[in-house]
Coordinates of C-alpha atoms in Angstrom, one line a residue:
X1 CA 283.1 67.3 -24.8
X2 CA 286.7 68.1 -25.3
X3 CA 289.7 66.4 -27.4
X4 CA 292.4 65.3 -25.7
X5 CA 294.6 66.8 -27.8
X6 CA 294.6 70.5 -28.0
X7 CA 297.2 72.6 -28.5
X8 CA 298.3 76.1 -29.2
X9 CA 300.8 77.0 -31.6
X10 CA 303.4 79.8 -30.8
X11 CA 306.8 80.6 -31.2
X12 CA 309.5 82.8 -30.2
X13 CA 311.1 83.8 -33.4
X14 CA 311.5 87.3 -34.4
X15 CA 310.5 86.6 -38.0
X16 CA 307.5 87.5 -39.8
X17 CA 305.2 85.0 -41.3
X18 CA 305.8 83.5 -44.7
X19 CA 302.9 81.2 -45.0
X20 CA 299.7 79.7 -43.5
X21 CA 298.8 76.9 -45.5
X22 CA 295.4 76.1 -43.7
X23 CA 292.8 77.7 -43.0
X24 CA 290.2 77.7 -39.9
X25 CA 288.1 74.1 -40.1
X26 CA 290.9 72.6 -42.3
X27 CA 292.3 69.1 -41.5
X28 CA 296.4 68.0 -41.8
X29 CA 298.6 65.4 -41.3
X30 CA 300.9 64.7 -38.4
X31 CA 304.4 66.2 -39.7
X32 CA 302.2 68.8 -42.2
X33 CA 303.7 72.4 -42.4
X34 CA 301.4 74.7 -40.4
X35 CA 303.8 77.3 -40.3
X36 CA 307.1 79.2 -41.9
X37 CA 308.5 82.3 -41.1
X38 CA 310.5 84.9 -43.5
X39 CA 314.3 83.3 -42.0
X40 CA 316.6 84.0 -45.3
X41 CA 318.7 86.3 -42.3
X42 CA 318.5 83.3 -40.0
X43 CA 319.5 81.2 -42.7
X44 CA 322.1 83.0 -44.2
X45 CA 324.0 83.1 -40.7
X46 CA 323.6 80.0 -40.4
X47 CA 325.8 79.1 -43.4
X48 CA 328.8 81.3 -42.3
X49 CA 328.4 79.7 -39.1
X50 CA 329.1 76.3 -40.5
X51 CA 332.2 77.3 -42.7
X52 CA 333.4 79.2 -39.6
X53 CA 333.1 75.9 -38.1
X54 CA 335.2 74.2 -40.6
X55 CA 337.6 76.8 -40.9
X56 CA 338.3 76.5 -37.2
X57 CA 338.3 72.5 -37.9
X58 CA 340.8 72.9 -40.7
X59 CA 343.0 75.2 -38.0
X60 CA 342.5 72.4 -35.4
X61 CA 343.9 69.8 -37.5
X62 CA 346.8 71.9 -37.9
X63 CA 347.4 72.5 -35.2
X64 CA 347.3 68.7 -33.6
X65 CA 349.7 67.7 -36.8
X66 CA 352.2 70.7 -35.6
X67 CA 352.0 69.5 -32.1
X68 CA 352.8 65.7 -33.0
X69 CA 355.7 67.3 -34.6
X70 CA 356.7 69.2 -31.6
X71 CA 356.1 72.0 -33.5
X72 CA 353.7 74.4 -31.2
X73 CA 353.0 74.6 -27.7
X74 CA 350.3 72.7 -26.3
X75 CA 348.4 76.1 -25.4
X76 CA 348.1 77.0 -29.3
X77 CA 346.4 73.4 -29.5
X78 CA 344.5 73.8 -26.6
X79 CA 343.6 77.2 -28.0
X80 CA 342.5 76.2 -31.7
X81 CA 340.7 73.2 -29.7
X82 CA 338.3 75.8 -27.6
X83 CA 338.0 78.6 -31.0
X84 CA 336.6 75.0 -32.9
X85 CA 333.7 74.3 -30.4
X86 CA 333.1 77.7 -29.8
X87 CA 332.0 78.2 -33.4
X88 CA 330.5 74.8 -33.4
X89 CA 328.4 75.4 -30.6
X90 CA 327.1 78.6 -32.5
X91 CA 326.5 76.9 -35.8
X92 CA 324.3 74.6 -33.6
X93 CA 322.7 77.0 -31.9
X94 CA 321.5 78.7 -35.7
X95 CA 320.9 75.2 -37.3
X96 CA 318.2 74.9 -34.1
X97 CA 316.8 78.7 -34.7
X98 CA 316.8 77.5 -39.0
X99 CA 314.6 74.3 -37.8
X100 CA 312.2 76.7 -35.6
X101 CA 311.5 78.4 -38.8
X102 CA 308.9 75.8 -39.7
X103 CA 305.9 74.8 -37.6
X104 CA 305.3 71.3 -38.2
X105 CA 301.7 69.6 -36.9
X106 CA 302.3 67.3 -33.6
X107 CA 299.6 65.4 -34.5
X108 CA 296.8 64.9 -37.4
X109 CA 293.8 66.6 -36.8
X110 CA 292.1 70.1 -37.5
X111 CA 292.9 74.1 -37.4
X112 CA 290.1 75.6 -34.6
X113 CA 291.2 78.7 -34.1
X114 CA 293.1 81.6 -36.5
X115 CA 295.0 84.0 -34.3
X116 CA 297.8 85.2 -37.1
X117 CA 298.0 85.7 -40.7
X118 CA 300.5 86.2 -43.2
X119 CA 303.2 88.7 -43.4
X120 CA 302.7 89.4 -39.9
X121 CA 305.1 90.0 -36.9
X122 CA 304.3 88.1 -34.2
X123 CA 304.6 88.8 -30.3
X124 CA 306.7 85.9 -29.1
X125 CA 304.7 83.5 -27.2
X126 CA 301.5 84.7 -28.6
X127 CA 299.3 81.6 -30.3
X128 CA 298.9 82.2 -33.9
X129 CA 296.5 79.2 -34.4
X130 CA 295.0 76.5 -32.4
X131 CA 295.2 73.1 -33.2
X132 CA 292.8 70.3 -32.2
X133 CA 292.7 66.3 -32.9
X134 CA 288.5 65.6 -32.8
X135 CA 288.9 62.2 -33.4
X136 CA 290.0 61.4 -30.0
X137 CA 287.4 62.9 -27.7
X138 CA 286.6 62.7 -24.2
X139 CA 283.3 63.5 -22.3
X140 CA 283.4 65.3 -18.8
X141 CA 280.3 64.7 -16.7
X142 CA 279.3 65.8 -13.3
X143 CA 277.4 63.4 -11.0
X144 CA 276.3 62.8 -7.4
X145 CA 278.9 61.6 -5.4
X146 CA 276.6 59.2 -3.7
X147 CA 276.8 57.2 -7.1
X148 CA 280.2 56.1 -6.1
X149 CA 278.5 53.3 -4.3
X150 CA 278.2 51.6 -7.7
X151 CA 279.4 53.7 -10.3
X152 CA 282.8 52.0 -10.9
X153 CA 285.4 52.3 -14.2
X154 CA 284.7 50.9 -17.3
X155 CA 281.0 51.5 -16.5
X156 CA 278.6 51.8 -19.7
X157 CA 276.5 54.8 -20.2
X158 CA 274.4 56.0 -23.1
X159 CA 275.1 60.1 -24.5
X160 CA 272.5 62.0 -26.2
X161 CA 274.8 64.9 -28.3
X162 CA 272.6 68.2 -28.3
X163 CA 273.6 69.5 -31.2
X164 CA 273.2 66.9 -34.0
X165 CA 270.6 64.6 -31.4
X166 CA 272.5 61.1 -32.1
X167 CA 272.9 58.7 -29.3
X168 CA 276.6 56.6 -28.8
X169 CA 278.0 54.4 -26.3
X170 CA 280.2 55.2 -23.8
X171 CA 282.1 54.1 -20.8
X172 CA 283.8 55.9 -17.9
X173 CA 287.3 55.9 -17.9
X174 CA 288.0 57.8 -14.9
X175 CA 287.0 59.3 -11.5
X176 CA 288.3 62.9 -10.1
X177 CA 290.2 62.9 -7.0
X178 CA 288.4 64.4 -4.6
X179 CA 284.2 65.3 -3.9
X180 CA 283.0 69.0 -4.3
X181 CA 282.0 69.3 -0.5
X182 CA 279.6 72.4 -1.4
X183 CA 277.5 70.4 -4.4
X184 CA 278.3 66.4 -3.2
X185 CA 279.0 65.9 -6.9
X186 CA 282.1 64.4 -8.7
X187 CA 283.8 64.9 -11.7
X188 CA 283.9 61.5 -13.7
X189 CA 285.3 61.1 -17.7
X190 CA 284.3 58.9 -20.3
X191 CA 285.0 57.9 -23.7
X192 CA 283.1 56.8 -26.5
X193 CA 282.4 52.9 -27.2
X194 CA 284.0 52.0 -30.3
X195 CA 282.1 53.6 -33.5
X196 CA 281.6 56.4 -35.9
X197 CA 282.2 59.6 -33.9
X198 CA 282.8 61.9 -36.9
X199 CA 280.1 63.6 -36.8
X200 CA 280.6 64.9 -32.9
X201 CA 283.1 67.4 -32.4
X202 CA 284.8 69.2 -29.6
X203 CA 282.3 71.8 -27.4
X204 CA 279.5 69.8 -28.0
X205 CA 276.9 69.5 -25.1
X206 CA 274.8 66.6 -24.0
X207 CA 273.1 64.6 -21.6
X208 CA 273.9 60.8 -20.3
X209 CA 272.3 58.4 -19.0
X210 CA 273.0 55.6 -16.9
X211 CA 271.6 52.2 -15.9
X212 CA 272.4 51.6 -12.2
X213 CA 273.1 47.7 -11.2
X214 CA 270.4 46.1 -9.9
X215 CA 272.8 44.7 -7.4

């Protein structure tokens, strides 16, 4: 039993944490906070960066209203023109690095896993916390390969969860690719009939059965 959406939260800032606002097992909201980092450097960069910006506007405009006039040399426009996106482009470049300072959930759904805490420095690129929607689940089974004669898509099957014993509908969704040649076993995936599924979450083991067609 997995969920189709799993993900692992990292960044690559060089900021410690502020805050963690859940905890492991607790359940958010697509577009939730999951993460901030300690940016008031970030930040405070990125505010000179913008009145550098209009500074350099302000010169540009100057510039262009001197030029109409025949008052400067095209190079002195051309060169207030470049100094103006250069310091645009890096007030961009800080308002995307002042965004990154917030971790925002991609989808609604639960914390699994803790792998940072607060006030921490972390490595860039390592997860600080696993994310995991267990509403939308999908069960991978392994069966002969001679089924294939009759086990098609959309195919019903019954699941018996181990751990809480409760029996759902299901129905295969898909096929793998290719036939272990060692076992003569495929991989095939299924997903629950429509129903209440809270209860089952994602790691869970089980057994299925099928009911082959009589023809």
């Amino acid at each position: 039993m997995r969920a189709i959406r799993d993900a692992s939260v990292a960044t690559d800032l060089n900021a410690r944490i502020r805050t963690l606002p859940f905890r492991e097992g607790a359940s958010f909201n697509a577009g939730d906070t999951l993460v901030t980092f300690d940016c008031d450097r970030t930040e405070a960069e990125s505010r000179a960066a913008e009145a550098e910006t209009a500074v350099n506007r302000i010169a540009l405009d100057n510039a262009q209203q001197l030029d109409r006039r025949h008052a400067i040399g095209r190079i002195e426009v051309q060169a207030a023109k470049a100094r103006w996106e250069k310091a645009r482009a890096s007030a961009e470049a800080l308002r995307v690095r002042v965004r990154d300072c917030r971790i925002v959930a991609p989808f609604t759904g639960r914390v699994a896993e803790m792998r940072a805490r607060e006030h921490e420095m972390p490595v860039a690129g390592q997860p600080l916390l696993r994310i995991v929607d267990a509403t939308a689940l999908e069960i991978d089974l392994i069966v002969p390969s001679a089924w294939l004669a009759w086990l098609r898509a959309a195919a019903p099957l019954e699941v018996k969860v181990d751990e809480t014993g409760k029996t759902y509908a299901a129905k295969v969704i898909r096929t793998a690719a290719a036939v272990d040649p060692v076992s003569q076993t495929i991989r095939i995936t299924a997903a629950f009939a429509p129903g209440d599924t809270s209860a089952v979450l994602p790691g869970m083991s089980l057994d299925a059965s099928f009911e082959r067609p009589t023809h």
